[in-house]
PDB file of C-alpha atoms in Angstrom:
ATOM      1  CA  UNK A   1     -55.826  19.525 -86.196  1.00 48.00           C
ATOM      2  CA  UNK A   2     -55.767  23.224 -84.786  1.00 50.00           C
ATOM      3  CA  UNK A   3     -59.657  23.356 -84.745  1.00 52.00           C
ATOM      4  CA  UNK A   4     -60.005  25.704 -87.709  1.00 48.00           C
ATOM      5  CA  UNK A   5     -62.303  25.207 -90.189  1.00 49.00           C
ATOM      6  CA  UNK A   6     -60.354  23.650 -93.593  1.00 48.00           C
ATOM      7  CA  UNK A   7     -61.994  25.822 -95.878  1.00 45.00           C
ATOM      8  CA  UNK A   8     -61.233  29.371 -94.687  1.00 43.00           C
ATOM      9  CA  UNK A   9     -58.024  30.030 -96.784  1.00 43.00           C
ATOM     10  CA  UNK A  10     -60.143  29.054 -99.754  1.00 42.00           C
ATOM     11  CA  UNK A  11     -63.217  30.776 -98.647  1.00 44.00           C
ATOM     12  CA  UNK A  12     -60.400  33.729 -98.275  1.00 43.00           C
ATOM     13  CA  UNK A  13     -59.359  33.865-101.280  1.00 45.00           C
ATOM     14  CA  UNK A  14     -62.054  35.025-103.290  1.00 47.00           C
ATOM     15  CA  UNK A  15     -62.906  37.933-100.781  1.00 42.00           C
ATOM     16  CA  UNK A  16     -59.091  39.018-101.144  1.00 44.00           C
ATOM     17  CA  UNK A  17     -59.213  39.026-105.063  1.00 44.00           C
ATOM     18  CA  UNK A  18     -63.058  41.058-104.939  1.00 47.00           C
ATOM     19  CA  UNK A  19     -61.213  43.779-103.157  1.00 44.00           C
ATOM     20  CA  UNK A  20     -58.132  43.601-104.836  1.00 47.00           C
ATOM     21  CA  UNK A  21     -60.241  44.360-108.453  1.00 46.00           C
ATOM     22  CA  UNK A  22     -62.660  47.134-106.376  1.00 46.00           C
ATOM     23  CA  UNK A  23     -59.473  48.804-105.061  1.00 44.00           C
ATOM     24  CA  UNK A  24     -60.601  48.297-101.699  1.00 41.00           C
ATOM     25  CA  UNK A  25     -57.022  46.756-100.397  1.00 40.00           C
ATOM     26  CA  UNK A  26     -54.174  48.775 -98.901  1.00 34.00           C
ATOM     27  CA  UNK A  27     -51.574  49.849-101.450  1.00 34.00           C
ATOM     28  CA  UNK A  28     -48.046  49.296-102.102  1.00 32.00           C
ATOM     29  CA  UNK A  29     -45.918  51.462-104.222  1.00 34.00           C
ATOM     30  CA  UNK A  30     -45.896  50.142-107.791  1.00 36.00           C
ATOM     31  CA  UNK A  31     -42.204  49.396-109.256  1.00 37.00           C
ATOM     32  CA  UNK A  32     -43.090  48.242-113.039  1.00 43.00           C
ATOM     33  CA  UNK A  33     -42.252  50.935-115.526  1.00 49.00           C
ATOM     34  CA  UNK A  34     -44.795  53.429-116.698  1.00 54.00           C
ATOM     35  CA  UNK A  35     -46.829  52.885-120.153  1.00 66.00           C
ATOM     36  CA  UNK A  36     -46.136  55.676-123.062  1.00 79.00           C
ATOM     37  CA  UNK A  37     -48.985  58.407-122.853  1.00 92.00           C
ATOM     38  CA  UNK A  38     -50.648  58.637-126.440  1.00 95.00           C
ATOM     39  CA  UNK A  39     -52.760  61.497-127.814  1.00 94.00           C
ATOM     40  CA  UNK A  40     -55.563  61.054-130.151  1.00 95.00           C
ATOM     41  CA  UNK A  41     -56.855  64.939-131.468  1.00 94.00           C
ATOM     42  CA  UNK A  42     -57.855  66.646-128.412  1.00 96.00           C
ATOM     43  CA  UNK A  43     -57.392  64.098-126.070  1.00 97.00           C
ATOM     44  CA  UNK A  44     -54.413  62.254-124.215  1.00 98.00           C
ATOM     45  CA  UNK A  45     -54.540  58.669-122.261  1.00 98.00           C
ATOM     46  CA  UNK A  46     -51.854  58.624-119.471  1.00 97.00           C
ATOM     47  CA  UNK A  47     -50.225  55.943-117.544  1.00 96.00           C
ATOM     48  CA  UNK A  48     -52.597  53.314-118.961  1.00 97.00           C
ATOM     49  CA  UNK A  49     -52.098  50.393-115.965  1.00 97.00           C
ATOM     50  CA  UNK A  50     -53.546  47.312-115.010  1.00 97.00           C
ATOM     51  CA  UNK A  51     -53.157  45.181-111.533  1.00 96.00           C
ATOM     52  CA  UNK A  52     -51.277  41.696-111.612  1.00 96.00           C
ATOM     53  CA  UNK A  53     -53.845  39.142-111.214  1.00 95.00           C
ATOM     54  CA  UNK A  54     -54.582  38.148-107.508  1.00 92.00           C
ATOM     55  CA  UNK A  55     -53.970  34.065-107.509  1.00 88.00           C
ATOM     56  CA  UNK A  56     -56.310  32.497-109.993  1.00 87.00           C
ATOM     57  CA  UNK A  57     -58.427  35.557-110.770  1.00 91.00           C
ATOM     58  CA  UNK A  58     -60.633  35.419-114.151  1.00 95.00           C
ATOM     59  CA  UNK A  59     -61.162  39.232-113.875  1.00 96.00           C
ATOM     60  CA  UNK A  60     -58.987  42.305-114.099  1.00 97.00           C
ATOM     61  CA  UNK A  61     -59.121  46.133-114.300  1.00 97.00           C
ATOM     62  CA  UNK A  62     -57.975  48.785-116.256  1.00 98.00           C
ATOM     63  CA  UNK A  63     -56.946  52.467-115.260  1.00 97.00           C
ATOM     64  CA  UNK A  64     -55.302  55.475-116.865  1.00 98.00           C
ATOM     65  CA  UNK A  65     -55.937  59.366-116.553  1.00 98.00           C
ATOM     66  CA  UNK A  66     -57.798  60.548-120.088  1.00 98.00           C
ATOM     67  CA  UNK A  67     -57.148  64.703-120.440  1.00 98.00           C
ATOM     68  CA  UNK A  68     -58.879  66.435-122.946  1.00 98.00           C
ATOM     69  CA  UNK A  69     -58.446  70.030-124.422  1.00 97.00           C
ATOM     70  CA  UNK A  70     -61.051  69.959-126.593  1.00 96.00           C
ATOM     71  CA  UNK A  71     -64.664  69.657-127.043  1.00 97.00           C
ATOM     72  CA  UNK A  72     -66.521  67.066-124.601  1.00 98.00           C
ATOM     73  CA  UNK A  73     -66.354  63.363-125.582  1.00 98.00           C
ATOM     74  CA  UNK A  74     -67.016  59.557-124.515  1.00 98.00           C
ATOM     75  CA  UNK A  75     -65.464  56.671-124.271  1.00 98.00           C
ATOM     76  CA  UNK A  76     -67.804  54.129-125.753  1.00 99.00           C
ATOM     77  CA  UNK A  77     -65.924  50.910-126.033  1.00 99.00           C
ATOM     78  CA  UNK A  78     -62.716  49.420-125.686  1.00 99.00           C
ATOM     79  CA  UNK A  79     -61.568  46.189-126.468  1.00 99.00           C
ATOM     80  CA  UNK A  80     -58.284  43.417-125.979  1.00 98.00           C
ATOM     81  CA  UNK A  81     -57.317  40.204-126.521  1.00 98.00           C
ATOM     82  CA  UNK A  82     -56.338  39.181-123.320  1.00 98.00           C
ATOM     83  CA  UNK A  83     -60.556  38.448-121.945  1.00 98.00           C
ATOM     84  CA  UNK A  84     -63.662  36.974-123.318  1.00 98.00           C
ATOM     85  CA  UNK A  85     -65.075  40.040-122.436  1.00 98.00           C
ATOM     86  CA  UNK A  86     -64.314  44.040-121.858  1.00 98.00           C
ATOM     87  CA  UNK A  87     -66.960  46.781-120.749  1.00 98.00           C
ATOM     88  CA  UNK A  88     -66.703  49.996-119.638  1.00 98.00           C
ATOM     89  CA  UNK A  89     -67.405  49.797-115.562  1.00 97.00           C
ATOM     90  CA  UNK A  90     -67.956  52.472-112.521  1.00 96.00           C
ATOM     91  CA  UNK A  91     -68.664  51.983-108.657  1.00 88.00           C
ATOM     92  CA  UNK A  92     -72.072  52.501-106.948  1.00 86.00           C
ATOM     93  CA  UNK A  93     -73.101  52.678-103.292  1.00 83.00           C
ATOM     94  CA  UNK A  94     -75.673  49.796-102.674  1.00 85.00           C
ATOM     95  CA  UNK A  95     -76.499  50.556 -99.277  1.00 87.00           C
ATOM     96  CA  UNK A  96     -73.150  50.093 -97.357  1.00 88.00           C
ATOM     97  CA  UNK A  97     -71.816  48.126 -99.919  1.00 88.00           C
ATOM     98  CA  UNK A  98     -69.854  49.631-103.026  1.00 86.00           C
ATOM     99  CA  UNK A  99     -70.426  47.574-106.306  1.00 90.00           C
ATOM    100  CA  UNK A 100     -68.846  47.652-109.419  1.00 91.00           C
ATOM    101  CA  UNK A 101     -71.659  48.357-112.702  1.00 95.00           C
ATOM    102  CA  UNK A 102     -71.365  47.924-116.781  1.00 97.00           C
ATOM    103  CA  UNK A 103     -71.723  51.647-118.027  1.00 97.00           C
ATOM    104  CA  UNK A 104     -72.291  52.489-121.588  1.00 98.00           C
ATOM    105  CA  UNK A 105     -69.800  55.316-121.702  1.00 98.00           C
ATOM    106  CA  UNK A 106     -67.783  57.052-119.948  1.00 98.00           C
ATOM    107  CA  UNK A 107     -68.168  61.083-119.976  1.00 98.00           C
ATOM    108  CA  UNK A 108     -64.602  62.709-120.993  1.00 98.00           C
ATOM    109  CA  UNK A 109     -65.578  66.637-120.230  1.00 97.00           C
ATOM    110  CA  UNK A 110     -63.323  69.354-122.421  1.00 97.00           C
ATOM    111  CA  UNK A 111     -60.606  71.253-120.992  1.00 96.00           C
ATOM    112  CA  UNK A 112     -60.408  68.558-117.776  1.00 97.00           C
ATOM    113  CA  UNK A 113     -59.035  65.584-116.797  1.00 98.00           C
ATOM    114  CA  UNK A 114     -60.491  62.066-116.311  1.00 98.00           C
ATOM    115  CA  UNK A 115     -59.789  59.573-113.782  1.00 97.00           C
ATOM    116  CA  UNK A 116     -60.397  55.606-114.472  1.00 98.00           C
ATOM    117  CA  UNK A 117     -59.174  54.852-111.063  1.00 96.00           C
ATOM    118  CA  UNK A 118     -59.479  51.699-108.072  1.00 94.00           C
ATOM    119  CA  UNK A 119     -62.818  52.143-106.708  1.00 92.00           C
ATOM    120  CA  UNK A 120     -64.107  54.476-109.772  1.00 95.00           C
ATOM    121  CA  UNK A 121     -64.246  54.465-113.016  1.00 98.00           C
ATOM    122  CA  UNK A 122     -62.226  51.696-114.749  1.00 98.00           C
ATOM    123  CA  UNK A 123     -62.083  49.291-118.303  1.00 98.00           C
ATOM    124  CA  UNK A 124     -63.556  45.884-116.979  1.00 98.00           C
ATOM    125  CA  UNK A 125     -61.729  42.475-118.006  1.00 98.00           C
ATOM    126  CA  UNK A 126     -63.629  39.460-117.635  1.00 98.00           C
ATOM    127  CA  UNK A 127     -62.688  35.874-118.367  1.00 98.00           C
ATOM    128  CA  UNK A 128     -59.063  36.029-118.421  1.00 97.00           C
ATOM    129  CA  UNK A 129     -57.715  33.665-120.672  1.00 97.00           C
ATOM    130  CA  UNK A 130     -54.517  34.233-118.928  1.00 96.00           C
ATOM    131  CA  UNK A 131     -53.338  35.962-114.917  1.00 96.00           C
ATOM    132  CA  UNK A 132     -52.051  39.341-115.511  1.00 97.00           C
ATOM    133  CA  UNK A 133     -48.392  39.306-114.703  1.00 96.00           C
ATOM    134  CA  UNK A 134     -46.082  42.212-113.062  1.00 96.00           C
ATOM    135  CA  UNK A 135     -44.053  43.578-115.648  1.00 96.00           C
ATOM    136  CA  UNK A 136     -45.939  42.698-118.688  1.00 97.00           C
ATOM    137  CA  UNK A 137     -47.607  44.533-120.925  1.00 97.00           C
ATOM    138  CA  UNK A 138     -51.049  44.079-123.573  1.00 98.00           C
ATOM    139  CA  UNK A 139     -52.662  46.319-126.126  1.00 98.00           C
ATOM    140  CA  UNK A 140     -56.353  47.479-125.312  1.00 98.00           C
ATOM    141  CA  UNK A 141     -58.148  49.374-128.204  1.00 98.00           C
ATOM    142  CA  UNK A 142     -60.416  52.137-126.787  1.00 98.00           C
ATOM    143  CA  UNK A 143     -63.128  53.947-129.186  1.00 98.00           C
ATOM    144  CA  UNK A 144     -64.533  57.650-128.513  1.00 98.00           C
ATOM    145  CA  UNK A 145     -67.647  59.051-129.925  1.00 98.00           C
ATOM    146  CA  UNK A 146     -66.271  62.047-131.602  1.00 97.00           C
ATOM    147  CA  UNK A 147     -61.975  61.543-131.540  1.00 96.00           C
ATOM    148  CA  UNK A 148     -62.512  57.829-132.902  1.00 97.00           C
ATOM    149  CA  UNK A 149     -60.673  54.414-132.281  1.00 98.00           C
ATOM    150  CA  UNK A 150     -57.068  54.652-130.860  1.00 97.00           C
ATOM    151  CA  UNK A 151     -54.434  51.563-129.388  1.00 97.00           C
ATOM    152  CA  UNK A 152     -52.542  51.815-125.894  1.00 97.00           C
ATOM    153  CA  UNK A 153     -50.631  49.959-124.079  1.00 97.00           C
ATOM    154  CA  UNK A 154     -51.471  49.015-120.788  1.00 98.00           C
ATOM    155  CA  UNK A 155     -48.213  47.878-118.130  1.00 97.00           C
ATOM    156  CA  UNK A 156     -49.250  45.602-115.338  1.00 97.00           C
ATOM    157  CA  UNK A 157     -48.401  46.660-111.639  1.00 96.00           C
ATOM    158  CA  UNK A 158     -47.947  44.922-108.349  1.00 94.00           C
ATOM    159  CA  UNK A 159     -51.276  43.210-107.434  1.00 94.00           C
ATOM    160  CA  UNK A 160     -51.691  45.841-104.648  1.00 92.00           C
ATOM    161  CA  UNK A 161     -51.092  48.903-106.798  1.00 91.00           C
ATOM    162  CA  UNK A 162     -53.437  51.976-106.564  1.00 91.00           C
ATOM    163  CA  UNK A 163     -52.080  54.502-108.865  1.00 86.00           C
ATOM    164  CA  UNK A 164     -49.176  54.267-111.583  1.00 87.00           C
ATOM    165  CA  UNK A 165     -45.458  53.337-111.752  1.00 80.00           C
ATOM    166  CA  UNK A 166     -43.703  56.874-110.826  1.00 72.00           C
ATOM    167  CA  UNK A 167     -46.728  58.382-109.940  1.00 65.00           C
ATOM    168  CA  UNK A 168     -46.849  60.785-106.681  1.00 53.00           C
ATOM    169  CA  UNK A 169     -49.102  59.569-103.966  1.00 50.00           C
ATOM    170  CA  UNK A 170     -52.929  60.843-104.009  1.00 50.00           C
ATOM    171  CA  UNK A 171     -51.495  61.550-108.327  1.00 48.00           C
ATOM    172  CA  UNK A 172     -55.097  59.267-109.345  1.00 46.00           C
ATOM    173  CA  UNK A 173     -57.433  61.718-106.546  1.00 44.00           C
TER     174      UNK A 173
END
């Protein structure tokens, strides 16, 4: 026995895969190729990207830069196959502590960029019916008030990824 308690790798482990989803762990570079930008109208998803699961992790994040040259719009809904359940999420200050809440849209504001982002806005995956995996990719759906319903891909990154295959550093900021 070296006098540690037995359970503090598993108590660990759940505390590592929180901040892992929250963005809240240092970053590596990402390596896995970049998912296709698509354009709906006005508006154009970039990089769509997800983080490998962390161990056994029933929840995952999505994130992707939506830029629009037209009129304002929302994101009301998305949807995949790969959860029980998808919502549209953001991070709040409770206090000291930053929390991730279900939002029913997000705002996409004409003529600028929008950042779903670690530790910001992001597409929620809960109930995993499988871990994410580096390298692989899944469809996710995503519906807009005025532009309508259009398909992406999303590529999954290293588990410690904070912005995009290829992109610069600070690129998501």
């Amino acid at each position: 026995m070296t006098g540690r308690a037995p359970t503090a790798r598993v108590l660990a482990a759940p505390l590592l895969t929180a901040f892992m989803v929250a963005g809240l762990a240092t970053s590596t570079v990402p390596t896995a190729a970049a998912a296709a930008d698509v354009t709906l109208g006005p508006l154009t998803i970039e990089q769509p990207w997800a983080r490998a699961s962390a161990g056994m992790a029933r929840a995952g994040a999505a994130f992707m830069t939506i830029t629009n040259d037209g009129a304002a719009d929302r994101l009301i809904a998305a949807a995949a196959d790969v959860s029980d359940v998808v919502e549209l999420h953001t991070h709040i200050k409770d206090g000291d502590v930053m929390r991730m809440r279900k939002i029913d849209a997000i705002e996409i504001t004409g003529g600028t960029a929008t950042h779903l982002r670690p530790g910001g806005l992001h597409i929620m995956f809960i109930g995993l019916h499988a871990p994410l995996e580096k390298g692989e990719t899944f469809p996710v759906s995503l519906t807009f008030e005025t532009a309508g319903t259009i398909d992406i891909t999303v590529t999954v990154q290293d588990v410690a990824a904070m912005a995009p295959a290829g992109a610069a550093p600070g690129a998501m900021h």
